[in-house]
């Protein structure tokens, strides 16, 4: 079996690595070509060029690289056509991967699979119809996504979210983190102001002001701030004057496995979390940590979003569990006063989110086969059917 597989960013690389492992388990004769990062290379992929070339976000950053990226798209499509694989699997990064798929489809009948459905349930539903012109089969991370893809004419399978495949922190790991960071038995508040520089710039000052209102009533509480390497210095600057003697959970200089263990331990140790909107809500739910979600964007983006967004909540725990138990402070409501009030409410009744968090994990596949193996089985079943 011959598979061309490509990912353009770290999250896609992790999905790709797990999928490749699943395919190798089910089809030991599989041969891979494509583009990926460390996780996919660990499964035997020899990436045609460094995946980091594709990990570019934002119009200003993309423009200087436009012609180089265009060449990479054409070069990758030609490599697919030369290989003549049984299937082309593209993972997220639609600006790159769907352009490759389009060129491949224009020149061949090679089957195309895209891993991670676009969030058409939230905004720009027309994206599904455009994608259907070049994609045959979609692997979805969320259980409510298949009908949206099928309505546009694509096959679609829910294969589980990678968060359910992550190990849970042990009591020993939590105790080790507390000891290492000098936290003793203090109650902990997790603050997560984003993983991009723009998010940190917008949210960290608001988070700090909210904590100045919330923490005086909880003087024993300490603040933990897990960070990703590329914004660690920026976050450190912002939290320096926060209350709660904030401690960064910094992965820099650590082996990836150890860094991941410390992050999981921090999430599990926390009694309460304040987080930017995003998939971090699922990581918190996996750890059983009650949360408040807060987010804001610039004024123009907010006005555009108000016209385009089609859901009444952006928090995946709320969406998957079909509840609205996780409070949100979004856009104009993302103020220190609102955030502090919701932190107080969640702290007063932390068990109120328990059932929704458990249901979310069940619906995302916890207790079932690993998502990578489910994704591999879906690819093979559709290919053979």
mmCIF file of C-alpha atoms in Angstrom:
data_model
loop_
_atom_site.group_PDB
_atom_site.id
_atom_site.type_symbol
_atom_site.label_atom_id
_atom_site.label_comp_id
_atom_site.label_asym_id
_atom_site.label_seq_id
_atom_site.Cartn_x
_atom_site.Cartn_y
_atom_site.Cartn_z
ATOM 1 C CA UNK A 1 0.000 0.000 0.000
ATOM 2 C CA UNK A 2 1.343 3.436 -0.976
ATOM 3 C CA UNK A 3 0.374 6.589 0.942
ATOM 4 C CA UNK A 4 1.383 10.193 0.311
ATOM 5 C CA UNK A 5 0.796 12.134 3.528
ATOM 6 C CA UNK A 6 1.457 15.756 4.385
ATOM 7 C CA UNK A 7 1.113 18.049 7.385
ATOM 8 C CA UNK A 8 2.023 21.708 7.727
ATOM 9 C CA UNK A 9 2.149 22.445 11.453
ATOM 10 C CA UNK A 10 2.993 20.702 14.761
ATOM 11 C CA UNK A 11 -0.583 19.723 15.649
ATOM 12 C CA UNK A 12 -1.001 18.141 12.206
ATOM 13 C CA UNK A 13 2.341 16.384 12.568
ATOM 14 C CA UNK A 14 1.118 14.743 15.791
ATOM 15 C CA UNK A 15 -2.083 13.622 14.094
ATOM 16 C CA UNK A 16 -0.066 12.340 11.150
ATOM 17 C CA UNK A 17 2.319 10.393 13.353
ATOM 18 C CA UNK A 18 -0.543 8.632 15.124
ATOM 19 C CA UNK A 19 -2.299 7.909 11.819
ATOM 20 C CA UNK A 20 0.880 6.485 10.295
ATOM 21 C CA UNK A 21 1.355 4.273 13.345
ATOM 22 C CA UNK A 22 -2.233 3.050 12.944
ATOM 23 C CA UNK A 23 -1.785 2.352 9.242
ATOM 24 C CA UNK A 24 1.443 0.472 9.871
ATOM 25 C CA UNK A 25 -0.332 -1.638 12.521
ATOM 26 C CA UNK A 26 -3.148 -2.549 10.125
ATOM 27 C CA UNK A 27 -1.076 -2.705 6.931
ATOM 28 C CA UNK A 28 2.570 -3.561 7.660
ATOM 29 C CA UNK A 29 3.334 -3.283 3.933
ATOM 30 C CA UNK A 30 2.488 0.434 3.829
ATOM 31 C CA UNK A 31 4.987 2.815 2.213
ATOM 32 C CA UNK A 32 4.936 6.524 2.998
ATOM 33 C CA UNK A 33 6.108 9.613 1.163
ATOM 34 C CA UNK A 34 5.281 13.201 1.968
ATOM 35 C CA UNK A 35 5.920 16.178 4.218
ATOM 36 C CA UNK A 36 5.878 16.165 7.992
ATOM 37 C CA UNK A 37 7.679 16.902 11.214
ATOM 38 C CA UNK A 38 9.298 14.926 14.036
ATOM 39 C CA UNK A 39 6.288 12.745 14.895
ATOM 40 C CA UNK A 40 5.817 11.630 11.292
ATOM 41 C CA UNK A 41 9.541 11.214 10.739
ATOM 42 C CA UNK A 42 9.610 8.950 13.810
ATOM 43 C CA UNK A 43 7.196 6.711 11.885
ATOM 44 C CA UNK A 44 9.604 6.441 8.984
ATOM 45 C CA UNK A 45 8.695 9.436 6.819
ATOM 46 C CA UNK A 46 11.549 11.133 5.002
ATOM 47 C CA UNK A 47 10.064 14.615 4.656
ATOM 48 C CA UNK A 48 10.558 16.114 1.205
ATOM 49 C CA UNK A 49 11.389 19.455 2.822
ATOM 50 C CA UNK A 50 11.258 20.849 6.391
ATOM 51 C CA UNK A 51 7.690 21.166 7.622
ATOM 52 C CA UNK A 52 8.663 24.411 9.357
ATOM 53 C CA UNK A 53 8.567 26.114 5.938
ATOM 54 C CA UNK A 54 4.768 25.753 6.046
ATOM 55 C CA UNK A 55 4.210 26.767 9.671
ATOM 56 C CA UNK A 56 3.500 30.397 8.805
ATOM 57 C CA UNK A 57 0.492 32.264 10.142
ATOM 58 C CA UNK A 58 -0.888 35.687 9.264
ATOM 59 C CA UNK A 59 -1.049 37.707 6.056
ATOM 60 C CA UNK A 60 2.003 39.836 6.837
ATOM 61 C CA UNK A 61 4.103 36.727 7.490
ATOM 62 C CA UNK A 62 2.829 34.862 4.416
ATOM 63 C CA UNK A 63 3.293 37.589 1.804
ATOM 64 C CA UNK A 64 7.122 37.535 1.686
ATOM 65 C CA UNK A 65 6.989 33.737 1.369
ATOM 66 C CA UNK A 66 4.177 33.618 -1.186
ATOM 67 C CA UNK A 67 6.179 32.587 -4.261
ATOM 68 C CA UNK A 68 8.231 30.070 -2.306
ATOM 69 C CA UNK A 69 5.066 28.490 -0.870
ATOM 70 C CA UNK A 70 3.501 28.431 -4.327
ATOM 71 C CA UNK A 71 6.529 26.522 -5.620
ATOM 72 C CA UNK A 72 6.280 24.095 -2.717
ATOM 73 C CA UNK A 73 2.591 23.473 -3.499
ATOM 74 C CA UNK A 74 3.383 22.715 -7.147
ATOM 75 C CA UNK A 75 6.429 20.615 -6.241
ATOM 76 C CA UNK A 76 4.421 18.575 -3.727
ATOM 77 C CA UNK A 77 1.570 17.966 -6.168
ATOM 78 C CA UNK A 78 4.054 16.747 -8.784
ATOM 79 C CA UNK A 79 5.580 14.385 -6.219
ATOM 80 C CA UNK A 80 2.128 12.936 -5.497
ATOM 81 C CA UNK A 81 1.459 12.412 -9.193
ATOM 82 C CA UNK A 82 4.860 10.772 -9.655
ATOM 83 C CA UNK A 83 4.261 8.373 -6.755
ATOM 84 C CA UNK A 84 0.714 7.413 -7.855
ATOM 85 C CA UNK A 85 -0.278 6.489 -4.270
ATOM 86 C CA UNK A 86 -3.374 4.572 -3.289
ATOM 87 C CA UNK A 87 -4.394 7.627 -1.295
ATOM 88 C CA UNK A 88 -3.267 11.210 -0.660
ATOM 89 C CA UNK A 89 -3.838 12.206 2.989
ATOM 90 C CA UNK A 90 -3.682 15.909 3.816
ATOM 91 C CA UNK A 91 -3.772 17.035 7.448
ATOM 92 C CA UNK A 92 -5.265 20.391 8.433
ATOM 93 C CA UNK A 93 -3.300 23.442 7.048
ATOM 94 C CA UNK A 94 -5.974 23.962 4.340
ATOM 95 C CA UNK A 95 -4.229 26.877 2.644
ATOM 96 C CA UNK A 96 -1.429 24.498 1.677
ATOM 97 C CA UNK A 97 -2.924 21.013 1.676
ATOM 98 C CA UNK A 98 -6.150 21.744 -0.219
ATOM 99 C CA UNK A 99 -4.202 23.567 -2.921
ATOM 100 C CA UNK A 100 -2.045 20.476 -3.338
ATOM 101 C CA UNK A 101 -5.176 18.301 -3.465
ATOM 102 C CA UNK A 102 -6.693 20.555 -6.126
ATOM 103 C CA UNK A 103 -3.688 20.189 -8.431
ATOM 104 C CA UNK A 104 -3.655 16.430 -7.877
ATOM 105 C CA UNK A 105 -7.361 16.097 -8.655
ATOM 106 C CA UNK A 106 -7.035 18.217 -11.796
ATOM 107 C CA UNK A 107 -4.447 15.780 -13.154
ATOM 108 C CA UNK A 108 -5.553 12.384 -11.781
ATOM 109 C CA UNK A 109 -8.184 10.277 -10.051
ATOM 110 C CA UNK A 110 -6.042 9.695 -6.923
ATOM 111 C CA UNK A 111 -8.219 9.334 -3.838
ATOM 112 C CA UNK A 112 -7.938 12.251 -1.397
ATOM 113 C CA UNK A 113 -8.502 12.213 2.366
ATOM 114 C CA UNK A 114 -8.412 15.296 4.582
ATOM 115 C CA UNK A 115 -7.841 14.915 8.332
ATOM 116 C CA UNK A 116 -9.620 17.572 10.464
ATOM 117 C CA UNK A 117 -12.928 18.911 9.223
ATOM 118 C CA UNK A 118 -13.187 22.686 8.800
ATOM 119 C CA UNK A 119 -15.357 24.277 11.484
ATOM 120 C CA UNK A 120 -18.210 25.011 9.075
ATOM 121 C CA UNK A 121 -20.642 24.494 11.970
ATOM 122 C CA UNK A 122 -19.291 27.732 13.456
ATOM 123 C CA UNK A 123 -18.631 29.983 10.482
ATOM 124 C CA UNK A 124 -18.261 30.098 6.674
ATOM 125 C CA UNK A 125 -20.333 26.988 5.889
ATOM 126 C CA UNK A 126 -19.521 27.406 2.185
ATOM 127 C CA UNK A 127 -16.027 26.035 2.842
ATOM 128 C CA UNK A 128 -17.412 22.500 2.843
ATOM 129 C CA UNK A 129 -18.778 22.849 -0.697
ATOM 130 C CA UNK A 130 -15.434 24.169 -1.947
ATOM 131 C CA UNK A 131 -13.552 21.390 -0.214
ATOM 132 C CA UNK A 132 -15.819 18.737 -1.727
ATOM 133 C CA UNK A 133 -14.455 19.588 -5.178
ATOM 134 C CA UNK A 134 -11.029 18.187 -4.247
ATOM 135 C CA UNK A 135 -11.569 15.905 -1.219
ATOM 136 C CA UNK A 136 -13.267 12.502 -1.247
ATOM 137 C CA UNK A 137 -13.157 11.586 2.446
ATOM 138 C CA UNK A 138 -12.864 13.589 5.683
ATOM 139 C CA UNK A 139 -11.634 12.348 9.070
ATOM 140 C CA UNK A 140 -13.432 14.398 11.729
ATOM 141 C CA UNK A 141 -12.269 15.120 15.275
ATOM 142 C CA UNK A 142 -15.703 16.086 16.606
ATOM 143 C CA UNK A 143 -18.756 13.797 16.674
ATOM 144 C CA UNK A 144 -21.203 16.333 15.238
ATOM 145 C CA UNK A 145 -19.134 17.141 12.140
ATOM 146 C CA UNK A 146 -19.896 14.261 9.699
ATOM 147 C CA UNK A 147 -23.375 15.497 8.629
ATOM 148 C CA UNK A 148 -21.908 18.845 7.539
ATOM 149 C CA UNK A 149 -19.297 17.127 5.375
ATOM 150 C CA UNK A 150 -21.728 14.540 3.980
ATOM 151 C CA UNK A 151 -24.210 17.257 3.071
ATOM 152 C CA UNK A 152 -21.519 18.777 0.859
ATOM 153 C CA UNK A 153 -20.954 15.432 -0.886
ATOM 154 C CA UNK A 154 -17.931 14.022 0.939
ATOM 155 C CA UNK A 155 -17.613 10.794 2.891
ATOM 156 C CA UNK A 156 -16.853 11.513 6.547
ATOM 157 C CA UNK A 157 -15.990 9.480 9.641
ATOM 158 C CA UNK A 158 -15.677 10.679 13.227
ATOM 159 C CA UNK A 159 -12.423 9.111 14.430
ATOM 160 C CA UNK A 160 -12.017 10.620 17.891
ATOM 161 C CA UNK A 161 -10.088 13.596 19.212
ATOM 162 C CA UNK A 162 -6.373 13.201 20.017
ATOM 163 C CA UNK A 163 -6.927 14.594 23.520
ATOM 164 C CA UNK A 164 -8.513 11.288 24.571
ATOM 165 C CA UNK A 165 -5.395 9.396 23.549
ATOM 166 C CA UNK A 166 -3.146 11.352 25.905
ATOM 167 C CA UNK A 167 -2.145 9.697 29.210
ATOM 168 C CA UNK A 168 -3.648 11.091 32.407
ATOM 169 C CA UNK A 169 -1.394 12.601 35.048
ATOM 170 C CA UNK A 170 -0.666 10.333 38.015
ATOM 171 C CA UNK A 171 -0.693 11.343 41.663
ATOM 172 C CA UNK A 172 3.072 10.914 41.726
ATOM 173 C CA UNK A 173 3.532 13.265 38.765
ATOM 174 C CA UNK A 174 1.323 15.900 40.369
ATOM 175 C CA UNK A 175 3.194 15.627 43.676
ATOM 176 C CA UNK A 176 6.534 15.874 41.860
ATOM 177 C CA UNK A 177 5.460 19.068 40.076
ATOM 178 C CA UNK A 178 4.218 20.655 43.293
ATOM 179 C CA UNK A 179 7.501 19.797 44.995
ATOM 180 C CA UNK A 180 9.629 21.019 42.068
ATOM 181 C CA UNK A 181 7.819 24.376 41.891
ATOM 182 C CA UNK A 182 7.542 24.861 45.654
ATOM 183 C CA UNK A 183 3.742 24.908 45.660
ATOM 184 C CA UNK A 184 3.150 22.810 48.757
ATOM 185 C CA UNK A 185 -0.538 22.063 49.191
ATOM 186 C CA UNK A 186 -1.780 25.484 48.042
ATOM 187 C CA UNK A 187 -4.916 25.582 45.851
ATOM 188 C CA UNK A 188 -3.977 26.373 42.261
ATOM 189 C CA UNK A 189 -5.434 28.549 39.536
ATOM 190 C CA UNK A 190 -4.258 27.818 36.001
ATOM 191 C CA UNK A 191 -3.936 30.864 33.726
ATOM 192 C CA UNK A 192 -3.642 30.242 29.971
ATOM 193 C CA UNK A 193 -3.589 33.506 27.995
ATOM 194 C CA UNK A 194 -2.954 31.907 24.599
ATOM 195 C CA UNK A 195 -0.225 30.328 22.498
ATOM 196 C CA UNK A 196 0.240 33.120 19.946
ATOM 197 C CA UNK A 197 1.945 36.440 20.558
ATOM 198 C CA UNK A 198 -1.121 38.440 19.545
ATOM 199 C CA UNK A 199 -3.334 36.495 21.932
ATOM 200 C CA UNK A 200 -0.921 37.014 24.801
ATOM 201 C CA UNK A 201 -0.691 40.749 24.099
ATOM 202 C CA UNK A 202 -4.485 41.101 24.117
ATOM 203 C CA UNK A 203 -5.403 38.723 26.913
ATOM 204 C CA UNK A 204 -2.598 38.737 29.480
ATOM 205 C CA UNK A 205 -3.296 42.294 30.728
ATOM 206 C CA UNK A 206 -7.018 41.500 31.074
ATOM 207 C CA UNK A 207 -6.286 38.212 32.841
ATOM 208 C CA UNK A 208 -3.946 39.981 35.252
ATOM 209 C CA UNK A 209 -6.536 42.632 36.054
ATOM 210 C CA UNK A 210 -9.178 39.939 36.619
ATOM 211 C CA UNK A 211 -6.900 38.079 39.015
ATOM 212 C CA UNK A 212 -6.316 41.278 40.987
ATOM 213 C CA UNK A 213 -10.056 41.355 41.595
ATOM 214 C CA UNK A 214 -10.535 37.631 42.248
ATOM 215 C CA UNK A 215 -7.499 36.621 44.323
ATOM 216 C CA UNK A 216 -7.881 38.987 47.323
ATOM 217 C CA UNK A 217 -10.771 36.766 48.419
ATOM 218 C CA UNK A 218 -8.529 33.698 47.993
ATOM 219 C CA UNK A 219 -5.156 34.747 49.391
ATOM 220 C CA UNK A 220 -3.929 31.150 49.722
ATOM 221 C CA UNK A 221 -4.315 30.441 45.994
ATOM 222 C CA UNK A 222 -1.261 30.260 43.717
ATOM 223 C CA UNK A 223 -1.216 30.896 39.955
ATOM 224 C CA UNK A 224 0.342 28.454 37.483
ATOM 225 C CA UNK A 225 1.004 29.584 33.907
ATOM 226 C CA UNK A 226 1.878 26.817 31.410
ATOM 227 C CA UNK A 227 3.548 28.284 28.315
ATOM 228 C CA UNK A 228 4.715 27.194 24.883
ATOM 229 C CA UNK A 229 8.327 27.987 23.966
ATOM 230 C CA UNK A 230 7.795 30.683 21.339
ATOM 231 C CA UNK A 231 5.771 32.963 23.675
ATOM 232 C CA UNK A 232 7.374 32.037 27.007
ATOM 233 C CA UNK A 233 9.375 35.261 27.301
ATOM 234 C CA UNK A 234 6.375 37.392 26.362
ATOM 235 C CA UNK A 235 4.152 35.654 28.926
ATOM 236 C CA UNK A 236 6.848 36.000 31.605
ATOM 237 C CA UNK A 237 6.941 39.762 31.040
ATOM 238 C CA UNK A 238 3.186 40.076 31.434
ATOM 239 C CA UNK A 239 2.762 37.898 34.530
ATOM 240 C CA UNK A 240 5.633 39.453 36.473
ATOM 241 C CA UNK A 241 3.262 41.835 38.278
ATOM 242 C CA UNK A 242 0.305 39.481 38.601
ATOM 243 C CA UNK A 243 -0.903 38.523 42.068
ATOM 244 C CA UNK A 244 -0.797 34.908 43.239
ATOM 245 C CA UNK A 245 3.000 34.601 42.932
ATOM 246 C CA UNK A 246 2.652 33.201 39.387
ATOM 247 C CA UNK A 247 4.921 30.345 38.364
ATOM 248 C CA UNK A 248 5.611 29.530 34.713
ATOM 249 C CA UNK A 249 5.464 25.889 33.666
ATOM 250 C CA UNK A 250 8.134 26.337 31.013
ATOM 251 C CA UNK A 251 9.048 23.514 28.593
ATOM 252 C CA UNK A 252 12.202 25.137 27.266
ATOM 253 C CA UNK A 253 15.304 23.012 27.728
ATOM 254 C CA UNK A 254 13.339 19.898 28.636
ATOM 255 C CA UNK A 255 12.910 16.659 26.725
ATOM 256 C CA UNK A 256 9.502 16.700 24.969
ATOM 257 C CA UNK A 257 8.162 13.755 26.978
ATOM 258 C CA UNK A 258 9.127 15.366 30.292
ATOM 259 C CA UNK A 259 7.656 18.715 29.242
ATOM 260 C CA UNK A 260 4.378 17.006 28.304
ATOM 261 C CA UNK A 261 4.272 15.210 31.664
ATOM 262 C CA UNK A 262 4.754 18.495 33.576
ATOM 263 C CA UNK A 263 2.021 20.185 31.545
ATOM 264 C CA UNK A 264 -0.449 17.353 32.199
ATOM 265 C CA UNK A 265 0.435 17.429 35.896
ATOM 266 C CA UNK A 266 -0.191 21.197 36.019
ATOM 267 C CA UNK A 267 -3.600 20.809 34.378
ATOM 268 C CA UNK A 268 -4.577 17.989 36.741
ATOM 269 C CA UNK A 269 -3.279 19.759 39.857
ATOM 270 C CA UNK A 270 -5.287 22.935 39.250
ATOM 271 C CA UNK A 271 -8.520 23.619 41.100
ATOM 272 C CA UNK A 272 -9.683 26.209 38.575
ATOM 273 C CA UNK A 273 -8.593 27.560 35.185
ATOM 274 C CA UNK A 274 -8.886 30.781 33.217
ATOM 275 C CA UNK A 275 -8.119 30.084 29.573
ATOM 276 C CA UNK A 276 -8.183 31.575 26.111
ATOM 277 C CA UNK A 277 -10.706 30.035 23.749
ATOM 278 C CA UNK A 278 -9.500 27.015 21.800
ATOM 279 C CA UNK A 279 -8.776 23.309 22.114
ATOM 280 C CA UNK A 280 -7.257 23.971 25.543
ATOM 281 C CA UNK A 281 -10.788 23.613 26.911
ATOM 282 C CA UNK A 282 -10.654 19.944 25.915
ATOM 283 C CA UNK A 283 -7.307 19.478 27.661
ATOM 284 C CA UNK A 284 -8.817 20.988 30.793
ATOM 285 C CA UNK A 285 -11.875 18.742 30.502
ATOM 286 C CA UNK A 286 -9.604 15.706 30.113
ATOM 287 C CA UNK A 287 -7.951 16.704 33.401
ATOM 288 C CA UNK A 288 -11.319 17.392 35.074
ATOM 289 C CA UNK A 289 -10.426 21.027 35.770
ATOM 290 C CA UNK A 290 -13.353 23.491 35.872
ATOM 291 C CA UNK A 291 -12.800 26.543 33.739
ATOM 292 C CA UNK A 292 -13.742 30.012 32.578
ATOM 293 C CA UNK A 293 -13.073 30.844 28.919
ATOM 294 C CA UNK A 294 -12.192 34.390 27.854
ATOM 295 C CA UNK A 295 -11.198 35.806 24.483
ATOM 296 C CA UNK A 296 -11.156 38.998 22.486
ATOM 297 C CA UNK A 297 -9.922 40.108 19.091
ATOM 298 C CA UNK A 298 -9.411 43.502 17.486
ATOM 299 C CA UNK A 299 -12.468 45.634 16.750
ATOM 300 C CA UNK A 300 -12.674 44.924 13.011
ATOM 301 C CA UNK A 301 -12.287 41.166 13.431
ATOM 302 C CA UNK A 302 -14.968 41.253 16.133
ATOM 303 C CA UNK A 303 -17.431 42.999 13.827
ATOM 304 C CA UNK A 304 -16.738 40.535 11.009
ATOM 305 C CA UNK A 305 -17.126 37.604 13.398
ATOM 306 C CA UNK A 306 -20.455 38.896 14.660
ATOM 307 C CA UNK A 307 -21.795 38.651 11.109
ATOM 308 C CA UNK A 308 -20.286 35.257 10.305
ATOM 309 C CA UNK A 309 -20.424 33.119 13.444
ATOM 310 C CA UNK A 310 -23.420 30.782 13.541
ATOM 311 C CA UNK A 311 -23.133 29.284 17.061
ATOM 312 C CA UNK A 312 -23.929 30.756 20.473
ATOM 313 C CA UNK A 313 -20.822 29.351 22.188
ATOM 314 C CA UNK A 314 -17.222 28.869 21.061
ATOM 315 C CA UNK A 315 -16.184 26.477 23.826
ATOM 316 C CA UNK A 316 -15.813 22.909 22.588
ATOM 317 C CA UNK A 317 -16.869 21.436 25.941
ATOM 318 C CA UNK A 318 -20.183 23.273 25.628
ATOM 319 C CA UNK A 319 -20.607 22.227 22.000
ATOM 320 C CA UNK A 320 -19.723 18.557 22.392
ATOM 321 C CA UNK A 321 -21.688 18.066 25.619
ATOM 322 C CA UNK A 322 -24.634 20.108 24.266
ATOM 323 C CA UNK A 323 -24.631 22.192 27.437
ATOM 324 C CA UNK A 324 -23.601 25.726 28.262
ATOM 325 C CA UNK A 325 -22.032 25.079 31.659
ATOM 326 C CA UNK A 326 -18.612 26.590 30.868
ATOM 327 C CA UNK A 327 -18.926 30.373 31.251
ATOM 328 C CA UNK A 328 -17.489 32.569 28.499
ATOM 329 C CA UNK A 329 -16.327 36.181 28.473
ATOM 330 C CA UNK A 330 -15.992 36.960 24.780
ATOM 331 C CA UNK A 331 -15.419 40.123 22.766
ATOM 332 C CA UNK A 332 -16.818 43.189 24.557
ATOM 333 C CA UNK A 333 -17.675 40.971 27.554
ATOM 334 C CA UNK A 334 -13.995 40.061 28.020
ATOM 335 C CA UNK A 335 -13.472 42.467 30.924
ATOM 336 C CA UNK A 336 -11.706 41.994 34.279
ATOM 337 C CA UNK A 337 -15.000 42.475 36.139
ATOM 338 C CA UNK A 338 -16.846 39.814 34.145
ATOM 339 C CA UNK A 339 -13.981 37.346 34.319
ATOM 340 C CA UNK A 340 -13.515 37.784 38.077
ATOM 341 C CA UNK A 341 -17.239 37.282 38.699
ATOM 342 C CA UNK A 342 -17.300 34.067 36.677
ATOM 343 C CA UNK A 343 -14.168 32.750 38.339
ATOM 344 C CA UNK A 344 -15.859 33.321 41.691
ATOM 345 C CA UNK A 345 -18.997 31.494 40.540
ATOM 346 C CA UNK A 346 -17.083 28.482 39.214
ATOM 347 C CA UNK A 347 -14.881 28.348 42.323
ATOM 348 C CA UNK A 348 -17.998 28.336 44.505
ATOM 349 C CA UNK A 349 -19.453 25.337 42.622
ATOM 350 C CA UNK A 350 -16.633 23.521 40.802
ATOM 351 C CA UNK A 351 -18.622 20.284 40.430
ATOM 352 C CA UNK A 352 -21.164 21.998 38.164
ATOM 353 C CA UNK A 353 -18.987 21.238 35.111
ATOM 354 C CA UNK A 354 -18.097 17.647 36.031
ATOM 355 C CA UNK A 355 -20.867 15.869 34.122
ATOM 356 C CA UNK A 356 -20.337 17.939 30.970
ATOM 357 C CA UNK A 357 -16.580 17.332 31.033
ATOM 358 C CA UNK A 358 -17.044 13.581 31.445
ATOM 359 C CA UNK A 359 -19.652 13.482 28.669
ATOM 360 C CA UNK A 360 -17.333 15.465 26.383
ATOM 361 C CA UNK A 361 -14.525 12.968 26.858
ATOM 362 C CA UNK A 362 -16.875 10.018 26.276
ATOM 363 C CA UNK A 363 -18.223 11.569 23.074
ATOM 364 C CA UNK A 364 -14.705 12.311 21.852
ATOM 365 C CA UNK A 365 -13.769 8.640 22.174
ATOM 366 C CA UNK A 366 -12.292 8.112 25.630
ATOM 367 C CA UNK A 367 -12.252 4.407 26.453
ATOM 368 C CA UNK A 368 -12.274 3.361 22.797
ATOM 369 C CA UNK A 369 -9.503 2.574 20.315
ATOM 370 C CA UNK A 370 -6.792 5.248 19.932
ATOM 371 C CA UNK A 371 -7.852 7.991 17.486
ATOM 372 C CA UNK A 372 -4.880 7.287 15.210
ATOM 373 C CA UNK A 373 -5.916 3.656 14.868
ATOM 374 C CA UNK A 374 -9.562 4.629 14.283
ATOM 375 C CA UNK A 375 -8.460 7.076 11.600
ATOM 376 C CA UNK A 376 -6.331 4.420 9.928
ATOM 377 C CA UNK A 377 -9.201 1.928 9.954
ATOM 378 C CA UNK A 378 -11.548 4.528 8.430
ATOM 379 C CA UNK A 379 -9.068 5.231 5.628
ATOM 380 C CA UNK A 380 -8.719 1.539 4.840
ATOM 381 C CA UNK A 381 -12.435 0.754 5.105
ATOM 382 C CA UNK A 382 -13.383 3.522 2.655
ATOM 383 C CA UNK A 383 -10.502 2.685 0.355
ATOM 384 C CA UNK A 384 -11.515 -0.973 0.180
ATOM 385 C CA UNK A 385 -15.255 -0.261 0.071
#
